[in-house]
Amino acid sequence: MKKCCLAVDIGASSGRLIASHLENGQLKLNEIHRFENKIVRKDDQFCWELDRLFLEIKKGIKKCQGKGLKPESIGIDTWAVDFILLDENEKPLTNSVAYRDPRTDGMMDEVFKIIMKERLYLETGIQFQKFNTIYQLYSIKQNNPEILDKAASFLMVPDYFNYLLTGKKANEYTNATSTQLVNAFTKKWDDEILDQLGIKREIFQEIHNPKTVLGTLKEDLREEFGFDMKVILPATHDTGSAVISVPELDETIYISSGTWSLIGVENYFPICVTKALDYNFTNEGGIDYRYRFLKNIMGLWMIQEVKRNYQDQYSFAELVDLARQVQEFKSTVNVDDPRFLKPENMIEEIQRYCQETNQAIPTTPGEVAKCVYDSLVCSYQQAINQIEEIFERKFEKINVIGGGCQNEMLNQLIADTTKKIVYAGPVEATAIGNIVSQLMAVGEIEDINEARTIIKHSFEVKKFSPSIITA
């Protein structure tokens, strides 16, 4: 049986279990199990199917022995901001409501009546998005206060899965920072903010850093799987894990490209200045108390929805080919407009926006896809300009990581628009970051610098240079 570690990486549309081990100084990956994730309608709310997802995690773990693998450890990362509240009997008090649910509509303004927006940013350094955990919790406080009264434990989604594996409760640092409830400087829950909002401090767990060995499997799971393993905290916020995988961050802006596009730089301290607030940048926690100074942009969610609205008639690759065929089509939309967060029909919403802004209305699948890709790159360019203005310097390179880096047309479009060299890869950045965190925890990799050197020598990264256009 070959020893390995397991990365569980669950995004908004899919999840996977990837086994990995070090061999001759290189990381080797082996996808064990892949499964669908989606938002479902339950009790008139948009929800995640966490029970089903945990069954998929267990299914993937069970596949290991049949593949001749013996996992020594496991780490779980997911999307940010969403959570579960448990009662005193450790039972969920509500469905696992998703961040795209409209329950947070108007909640930001309600919170700002209690805490000034500027002070909230100065304390937490976190970007203002209507679905942040703080606004989800305040929505419960306003509309269902009895739920918070009964709550005994607050666990974010990966924290909850870790609890199901080990029976131990902990809040992991990188994901906790996305709540807008952690002080950017003390790196602890901000008691004053919680007190002002009337949210019980005692429901929150101690914050633990990536590379923490949380424990081992519960006895019933050891018997079910036929083996035990360590449960290790990676950067449980998927973007936190993904950024670990950027091979070189000097002079580099990263774009973590998936359902969301996260564009930013790695920094050693939070930047909570007025300009960062005005441009709505975030200072999310990273590994080793580094900060991910970034902006959250709508991302490939829009093209995923376009594909779905076309009844999956076209693959993503076919939509790219169709977009290439309509290079003369130039209409764009503001991808960060809240109307694109969860519209009834993404294609119709894009068409309405173009009509309202007196632009050509995309009618063919190619025109719709071209509109999405061009709009994304316009948003990237704006964010890059803002980063360079805040840092008062130019960045020469962009590194696109994650599943979206496989879109070569988009990579070239980024290079042509920004006039910067674009590096694409690694594709499985989030799982890789998860894995090296585990290997650092057990001493197989010394530190983040060695981890990035190993990653650089283990995975292909493609280069895209700006096209030279002559008259």
Tab-separated table of C-alpha atoms in Angstrom, residues 25-396:
chain	number	residue	atom	x	y	z
A	25	GLY	CA	11.319	15.861	-5.115
A	26	GLN	CA	8.127	16.189	-7.120
A	27	LEU	CA	4.470	16.073	-6.110
A	28	LYS	CA	2.461	13.342	-7.752
A	29	LEU	CA	-1.338	13.704	-7.938
A	30	ASN	CA	-3.979	11.029	-8.359
A	31	GLU	CA	-7.650	11.972	-8.570
A	32	ILE	CA	-9.574	9.406	-6.533
A	33	HIS	CA	-13.130	10.667	-6.652
A	34	ARG	CA	-15.082	13.518	-8.272
A	35	PHE	CA	-18.637	14.575	-7.549
A	36	GLU	CA	-21.144	17.306	-8.287
A	37	ASN	CA	-21.948	20.195	-5.999
A	38	LYS	CA	-24.858	22.535	-6.540
A	39	ILE	CA	-27.238	24.865	-4.779
A	40	VAL	CA	-30.721	23.428	-4.270
A	41	ARG	CA	-34.022	24.993	-3.283
A	42	LYS	CA	-35.111	23.879	0.200
A	43	ASP	CA	-37.806	25.455	2.395
A	44	ASP	CA	-37.857	28.443	0.027
A	45	GLN	CA	-34.120	29.098	0.438
A	46	PHE	CA	-31.023	28.384	-1.650
A	47	CYS	CA	-29.078	25.702	0.244
A	48	TRP	CA	-26.104	23.362	0.032
A	49	GLU	CA	-26.457	19.586	0.441
A	50	LEU	CA	-23.844	19.136	3.161
A	51	ASP	CA	-25.050	15.682	4.211
A	52	ARG	CA	-24.669	14.436	0.638
A	53	LEU	CA	-21.273	16.104	0.303
A	54	PHE	CA	-20.021	14.352	3.442
A	55	LEU	CA	-21.211	11.034	2.021
A	56	GLU	CA	-19.185	11.815	-1.114
A	57	ILE	CA	-16.118	12.541	1.038
A	58	LYS	CA	-16.528	9.172	2.726
A	59	LYS	CA	-17.068	7.468	-0.617
A	60	GLY	CA	-13.779	8.890	-1.873
A	61	ILE	CA	-11.897	7.816	1.242
A	62	LYS	CA	-13.219	4.270	0.833
A	63	LYS	CA	-11.935	4.119	-2.744
A	64	CYS	CA	-8.335	4.516	-1.582
A	65	GLN	CA	-7.716	0.941	-0.482
A	66	GLY	CA	-9.007	-0.402	-3.792
A	67	LYS	CA	-6.397	1.757	-5.513
A	68	GLY	CA	-3.590	0.485	-3.294
A	69	LEU	CA	-3.368	3.691	-1.275
A	70	LYS	CA	-3.039	4.208	2.473
A	71	PRO	CA	-3.883	7.813	3.431
A	72	GLU	CA	-1.784	9.149	6.294
A	73	SER	CA	-3.674	12.426	6.508
A	74	ILE	CA	-6.588	14.375	5.057
A	75	GLY	CA	-7.297	18.097	4.643
A	76	ILE	CA	-10.526	19.780	3.533
A	77	ASP	CA	-11.014	23.110	1.786
A	78	THR	CA	-14.232	24.674	0.452
A	79	TRP	CA	-15.677	28.022	-0.533
A	80	ALA	CA	-15.853	30.758	2.120
A	81	VAL	CA	-18.462	32.638	4.217
A	82	ASP	CA	-21.100	29.877	4.653
A	83	PHE	CA	-21.610	28.116	7.985
A	84	ILE	CA	-23.667	25.800	10.173
A	85	LEU	CA	-25.081	26.591	13.614
A	86	LEU	CA	-25.312	23.625	16.000
A	87	ASP	CA	-27.515	23.423	19.078
A	88	GLU	CA	-26.446	22.126	22.494
A	89	ASN	CA	-27.066	18.559	21.247
A	90	GLU	CA	-24.712	19.103	18.273
A	91	LYS	CA	-27.602	19.110	15.780
A	92	PRO	CA	-27.857	21.676	12.929
A	93	LEU	CA	-30.416	24.357	13.700
A	94	THR	CA	-31.118	25.264	10.077
A	95	ASN	CA	-30.543	24.142	6.537
A	96	SER	CA	-27.088	24.990	5.203
A	97	VAL	CA	-28.174	28.204	3.496
A	98	ALA	CA	-25.942	29.295	0.595
A	99	TYR	CA	-24.398	32.716	0.168
A	100	ARG	CA	-26.421	33.302	-3.009
A	101	ASP	CA	-29.670	33.261	-1.024
A	102	PRO	CA	-31.341	36.716	-0.908
A	103	ARG	CA	-31.767	36.659	2.896
A	104	THR	CA	-28.914	39.160	3.160
A	105	ASP	CA	-30.596	41.769	0.943
A	106	GLY	CA	-30.485	45.102	2.797
A	107	MET	CA	-28.473	43.696	5.711
A	108	MET	CA	-25.307	45.656	4.969
A	109	ASP	CA	-27.170	48.926	5.438
A	110	GLU	CA	-28.698	47.610	8.674
A	111	VAL	CA	-25.243	46.740	10.023
A	112	PHE	CA	-23.878	50.152	8.979
A	113	LYS	CA	-26.531	51.782	11.183
A	114	ILE	CA	-24.792	50.117	14.140
A	115	ILE	CA	-21.143	50.093	13.024
A	116	MET	CA	-19.739	52.673	10.622
A	117	LYS	CA	-18.595	51.153	7.342
A	118	GLU	CA	-15.182	52.801	7.644
A	119	ARG	CA	-14.637	51.407	11.132
A	120	LEU	CA	-15.686	47.913	10.090
A	121	TYR	CA	-13.113	48.000	7.290
A	122	LEU	CA	-10.400	49.441	9.516
A	123	GLU	CA	-10.950	46.647	12.055
A	124	THR	CA	-11.355	43.666	9.693
A	125	GLY	CA	-9.875	44.769	6.357
A	126	ILE	CA	-12.495	42.692	4.545
A	127	GLN	CA	-14.223	43.565	1.273
A	128	PHE	CA	-17.887	44.539	1.488
A	129	GLN	CA	-20.032	41.875	-0.133
A	130	LYS	CA	-23.656	41.422	0.776
A	131	PHE	CA	-23.226	37.694	1.386
A	132	ASN	CA	-20.400	37.954	3.945
A	133	THR	CA	-21.003	35.889	7.070
A	134	ILE	CA	-21.556	38.994	9.188
A	135	TYR	CA	-24.635	39.902	7.114
A	136	GLN	CA	-25.904	36.323	7.062
A	137	LEU	CA	-25.742	36.169	10.853
A	138	TYR	CA	-27.352	39.569	11.222
A	139	SER	CA	-30.171	38.449	8.929
A	140	ILE	CA	-30.810	35.553	11.316
A	141	LYS	CA	-30.607	37.962	14.260
A	142	GLN	CA	-33.235	40.217	12.653
A	143	ASN	CA	-35.603	37.611	11.236
A	144	ASN	CA	-35.114	34.443	13.307
A	145	PRO	CA	-33.540	35.497	16.618
A	146	GLU	CA	-34.643	32.269	18.300
A	147	ILE	CA	-32.125	30.383	16.127
A	148	LEU	CA	-29.190	32.407	17.460
A	149	ASP	CA	-30.599	32.056	20.989
A	150	LYS	CA	-30.462	28.257	20.635
A	151	ALA	CA	-27.076	28.206	18.889
A	152	ALA	CA	-24.216	26.623	20.821
A	153	SER	CA	-21.586	26.349	18.066
A	154	PHE	CA	-20.661	28.216	14.892
A	155	LEU	CA	-18.761	26.147	12.315
A	156	MET	CA	-17.897	27.140	8.777
A	157	VAL	CA	-18.459	24.502	6.088
A	158	PRO	CA	-14.980	22.869	6.206
A	159	ASP	CA	-14.980	23.198	10.013
A	160	TYR	CA	-18.232	21.223	10.041
A	161	PHE	CA	-16.803	18.447	7.873
A	162	ASN	CA	-13.724	18.311	10.147
A	163	TYR	CA	-16.053	18.022	13.140
A	164	LEU	CA	-17.883	15.110	11.475
A	165	LEU	CA	-14.527	13.393	10.905
A	166	THR	CA	-12.950	13.995	14.316
A	167	GLY	CA	-15.632	15.111	16.763
A	168	LYS	CA	-13.495	18.220	17.424
A	169	LYS	CA	-14.671	21.789	16.836
A	170	ALA	CA	-12.328	24.462	15.571
A	171	ASN	CA	-12.533	27.521	13.339
A	172	GLU	CA	-9.676	27.728	10.836
A	173	TYR	CA	-7.986	31.108	10.361
A	174	THR	CA	-8.079	31.727	6.585
A	175	ASN	CA	-11.780	30.948	6.324
A	176	ALA	CA	-12.640	32.739	9.566
A	177	THR	CA	-11.244	35.990	8.158
A	178	SER	CA	-13.812	35.881	5.328
A	179	THR	CA	-16.615	36.336	7.898
A	180	GLN	CA	-15.738	40.047	8.404
A	181	LEU	CA	-15.793	39.265	12.126
A	182	VAL	CA	-12.051	38.672	12.704
A	183	ASN	CA	-9.802	41.578	13.648
A	184	ALA	CA	-7.139	41.965	10.951
A	185	PHE	CA	-4.477	42.904	13.491
A	186	THR	CA	-5.160	40.701	16.537
A	187	LYS	CA	-6.211	37.803	14.232
A	188	LYS	CA	-8.916	36.878	16.745
A	189	TRP	CA	-12.701	37.167	16.774
A	190	ASP	CA	-13.552	40.833	17.221
A	191	ASP	CA	-15.512	40.815	20.476
A	192	GLU	CA	-16.549	44.449	20.135
A	193	ILE	CA	-18.155	43.926	16.712
A	194	LEU	CA	-19.971	40.804	17.927
A	195	ASP	CA	-21.173	42.620	21.036
A	196	GLN	CA	-22.475	45.595	19.061
A	197	LEU	CA	-24.410	43.298	16.742
A	198	GLY	CA	-25.790	41.256	19.638
A	199	ILE	CA	-24.222	37.983	18.468
A	200	LYS	CA	-23.062	35.617	21.202
A	201	ARG	CA	-19.259	35.360	21.368
A	202	GLU	CA	-19.397	31.927	22.993
A	203	ILE	CA	-20.676	30.165	19.859
A	204	PHE	CA	-17.380	30.802	18.079
A	205	GLN	CA	-14.494	28.339	18.407
A	206	GLU	CA	-10.815	28.971	18.971
A	207	ILE	CA	-9.147	30.019	15.713
A	208	HIS	CA	-6.485	27.580	14.501
A	209	ASN	CA	-3.887	28.174	11.793
A	210	PRO	CA	-3.233	26.112	8.664
A	211	LYS	CA	-0.836	23.212	9.304
A	212	THR	CA	-2.597	22.378	12.607
A	213	VAL	CA	-3.115	18.667	13.243
A	214	LEU	CA	-6.691	18.726	14.502
A	215	GLY	CA	-6.846	15.067	15.491
A	216	THR	CA	-7.599	11.625	14.116
A	217	LEU	CA	-10.769	9.938	12.917
A	218	LYS	CA	-13.668	9.138	15.226
A	219	GLU	CA	-13.846	5.504	16.261
A	220	ASP	CA	-16.907	4.701	14.126
A	221	LEU	CA	-15.182	6.094	11.030
A	222	ARG	CA	-11.979	4.150	11.764
A	223	GLU	CA	-14.086	1.010	11.772
A	224	GLU	CA	-15.987	2.043	8.643
A	225	PHE	CA	-12.819	2.825	6.649
A	226	GLY	CA	-10.593	0.139	8.124
A	227	PHE	CA	-7.806	2.589	8.967
A	228	ASP	CA	-7.040	5.808	10.831
A	229	MET	CA	-5.400	9.014	9.620
A	230	LYS	CA	-4.624	12.505	10.795
A	231	VAL	CA	-7.053	15.324	10.032
A	232	ILE	CA	-4.934	18.386	9.251
A	233	LEU	CA	-6.114	21.932	8.666
A	234	PRO	CA	-4.932	23.328	5.341
A	235	ALA	CA	-5.954	26.836	4.389
A	236	THR	CA	-9.595	25.717	4.457
A	237	HIS	CA	-10.691	28.701	2.344
A	238	ASP	CA	-10.075	27.345	-1.150
A	239	THR	CA	-8.504	30.572	-2.384
A	240	GLY	CA	-6.131	30.515	0.581
A	241	SER	CA	-4.938	27.084	-0.518
A	242	ALA	CA	-4.801	28.085	-4.189
A	243	VAL	CA	-2.521	31.071	-3.565
A	244	ILE	CA	-0.004	28.814	-1.809
A	245	SER	CA	0.449	27.134	-5.204
A	246	VAL	CA	1.556	30.244	-7.111
A	247	PRO	CA	5.155	29.197	-7.889
A	248	GLU	CA	6.588	32.735	-7.767
A	249	LEU	CA	4.848	35.749	-6.238
A	250	ASP	CA	7.591	38.380	-6.663
A	251	GLU	CA	6.400	41.069	-9.083
A	252	THR	CA	3.320	38.924	-9.723
A	253	ILE	CA	-0.409	39.496	-9.524
A	254	TYR	CA	-2.375	36.277	-9.193
A	255	ILE	CA	-5.808	35.436	-10.528
A	256	SER	CA	-7.423	32.407	-8.925
A	257	SER	CA	-9.850	31.536	-11.697
A	258	GLY	CA	-12.919	29.434	-11.028
A	259	THR	CA	-16.567	30.088	-10.203
A	260	TRP	CA	-15.178	33.295	-8.694
A	261	SER	CA	-12.142	35.214	-9.894
A	262	LEU	CA	-9.902	36.344	-7.031
A	263	ILE	CA	-7.303	38.839	-8.205
A	264	GLY	CA	-4.611	40.235	-5.950
A	265	VAL	CA	-1.150	39.985	-4.407
A	266	GLU	CA	0.365	38.331	-1.361
A	267	ASN	CA	1.316	40.756	1.402
A	268	TYR	CA	2.840	40.598	4.888
A	269	PHE	CA	0.467	43.079	6.538
A	270	PRO	CA	-3.146	44.213	6.030
A	271	ILE	CA	-3.781	47.332	3.956
A	272	CYS	CA	-6.815	49.079	5.427
A	273	VAL	CA	-6.248	52.522	3.902
A	274	THR	CA	-9.080	54.644	2.513
A	275	LYS	CA	-8.199	53.891	-1.109
A	276	ALA	CA	-8.375	50.127	-0.477
A	277	LEU	CA	-11.780	50.671	1.138
A	278	ASP	CA	-12.972	52.829	-1.769
A	279	TYR	CA	-11.902	50.189	-4.286
A	280	ASN	CA	-13.399	47.437	-2.087
A	281	PHE	CA	-10.310	45.257	-1.709
A	282	THR	CA	-10.074	42.605	0.963
A	283	ASN	CA	-7.281	41.476	3.301
A	284	GLU	CA	-8.050	37.792	3.794
A	285	GLY	CA	-5.827	35.693	5.988
A	286	GLY	CA	-3.274	33.393	4.392
A	287	ILE	CA	-0.822	30.762	5.492
A	288	ASP	CA	1.832	31.857	8.024
A	289	TYR	CA	-0.193	35.029	8.716
A	290	ARG	CA	0.414	36.335	5.214
A	291	TYR	CA	-2.421	38.371	3.746
A	292	ARG	CA	-4.223	37.923	0.469
A	293	PHE	CA	-4.851	41.483	-0.661
A	294	LEU	CA	-7.385	40.875	-3.382
A	295	LYS	CA	-10.670	41.698	-5.019
A	296	ASN	CA	-13.468	39.173	-5.467
A	297	ILE	CA	-14.843	39.295	-9.026
A	298	MET	CA	-17.844	37.340	-10.322
A	299	GLY	CA	-15.699	34.884	-12.317
A	300	LEU	CA	-16.679	31.921	-14.460
A	301	TRP	CA	-20.005	31.587	-12.633
A	302	MET	CA	-21.510	33.613	-15.459
A	303	ILE	CA	-20.347	31.254	-18.216
A	304	GLN	CA	-21.367	28.260	-16.080
A	305	GLU	CA	-24.871	29.689	-15.890
A	306	VAL	CA	-24.873	30.520	-19.611
A	307	LYS	CA	-23.979	26.898	-20.347
A	308	ARG	CA	-26.783	25.716	-18.071
A	309	ASN	CA	-29.279	28.130	-19.643
A	310	TYR	CA	-28.439	26.634	-23.040
A	311	GLN	CA	-29.462	23.264	-21.539
A	312	ASP	CA	-25.799	22.140	-21.603
A	313	GLN	CA	-26.033	22.003	-25.389
A	314	TYR	CA	-22.495	23.366	-25.631
A	315	SER	CA	-19.382	22.361	-23.710
A	316	PHE	CA	-17.171	25.067	-22.219
A	317	ALA	CA	-14.617	24.388	-24.972
A	318	GLU	CA	-17.319	24.819	-27.625
A	319	LEU	CA	-18.409	28.133	-26.092
A	320	VAL	CA	-14.788	29.328	-26.302
A	321	ASP	CA	-14.616	28.298	-29.982
A	322	LEU	CA	-17.903	30.083	-30.702
A	323	ALA	CA	-16.609	33.220	-28.960
A	324	ARG	CA	-13.472	33.156	-31.127
A	325	GLN	CA	-15.666	33.282	-34.233
A	326	VAL	CA	-17.301	36.623	-33.303
A	327	GLN	CA	-14.272	38.786	-32.554
A	328	GLU	CA	-16.069	41.859	-33.896
A	329	PHE	CA	-18.697	41.717	-31.114
A	330	LYS	CA	-17.701	44.249	-28.408
A	331	SER	CA	-20.527	44.635	-25.848
A	332	THR	CA	-19.566	44.222	-22.189
A	333	VAL	CA	-21.330	44.153	-18.833
A	334	ASN	CA	-20.279	45.002	-15.285
A	335	VAL	CA	-19.700	41.488	-13.973
A	336	ASP	CA	-19.873	42.724	-10.380
A	337	ASP	CA	-23.405	44.088	-10.733
A	338	PRO	CA	-25.519	42.232	-8.102
A	339	ARG	CA	-28.034	41.366	-10.812
A	340	PHE	CA	-25.626	38.635	-12.008
A	341	LEU	CA	-25.302	36.971	-8.581
A	342	LYS	CA	-28.282	34.605	-8.977
A	343	PRO	CA	-30.536	35.692	-11.871
A	344	GLU	CA	-33.408	33.577	-13.098
A	345	ASN	CA	-31.720	33.396	-16.501
A	346	MET	CA	-28.137	34.605	-16.998
A	347	ILE	CA	-28.434	34.977	-20.776
A	348	GLU	CA	-31.526	37.153	-20.510
A	349	GLU	CA	-29.931	39.230	-17.725
A	350	ILE	CA	-26.871	39.890	-19.895
A	351	GLN	CA	-29.117	40.858	-22.813
A	352	ARG	CA	-31.165	43.206	-20.625
A	353	TYR	CA	-28.025	44.900	-19.322
A	354	CYS	CA	-26.760	45.489	-22.867
A	355	GLN	CA	-30.134	46.854	-23.920
A	356	GLU	CA	-30.311	49.177	-20.903
A	357	THR	CA	-26.804	50.505	-21.622
A	358	ASN	CA	-27.509	51.025	-25.350
A	359	GLN	CA	-25.052	48.379	-26.520
A	360	ALA	CA	-25.461	45.686	-29.149
A	361	ILE	CA	-27.490	42.828	-27.653
A	362	PRO	CA	-25.789	39.415	-27.846
A	363	THR	CA	-28.116	36.930	-29.510
A	364	THR	CA	-25.969	33.932	-30.457
A	365	PRO	CA	-24.145	31.600	-28.025
A	366	GLY	CA	-20.832	32.914	-29.376
A	367	GLU	CA	-21.791	36.541	-28.774
A	368	VAL	CA	-23.021	35.789	-25.246
A	369	ALA	CA	-19.800	33.921	-24.405
A	370	LYS	CA	-17.630	36.657	-25.976
A	371	CYS	CA	-19.505	39.252	-23.914
A	372	VAL	CA	-18.794	37.308	-20.694
A	373	TYR	CA	-15.081	36.792	-21.418
A	374	ASP	CA	-14.509	40.397	-22.529
A	375	SER	CA	-16.386	41.665	-19.478
A	376	LEU	CA	-14.276	39.544	-17.136
A	377	VAL	CA	-11.057	40.855	-18.620
A	378	CYS	CA	-12.294	44.462	-18.360
A	379	SER	CA	-12.898	43.829	-14.660
A	380	TYR	CA	-9.431	42.257	-14.287
A	381	GLN	CA	-7.817	45.281	-15.942
A	382	GLN	CA	-9.628	47.673	-13.609
A	383	ALA	CA	-8.578	45.676	-10.526
A	384	ILE	CA	-4.954	45.546	-11.720
A	385	ASN	CA	-4.926	49.316	-12.224
A	386	GLN	CA	-6.259	49.772	-8.704
A	387	ILE	CA	-3.676	47.396	-7.185
A	388	GLU	CA	-0.850	49.231	-8.916
A	389	GLU	CA	-2.248	52.578	-7.767
A	390	ILE	CA	-2.467	51.435	-4.134
A	391	PHE	CA	1.019	49.873	-4.160
A	392	GLU	CA	2.483	52.730	-6.249
A	393	ARG	CA	4.330	50.261	-8.474
A	394	LYS	CA	3.924	48.188	-11.622
A	395	PHE	CA	3.664	44.417	-11.600
A	396	GLU	CA	5.220	42.716	-14.605
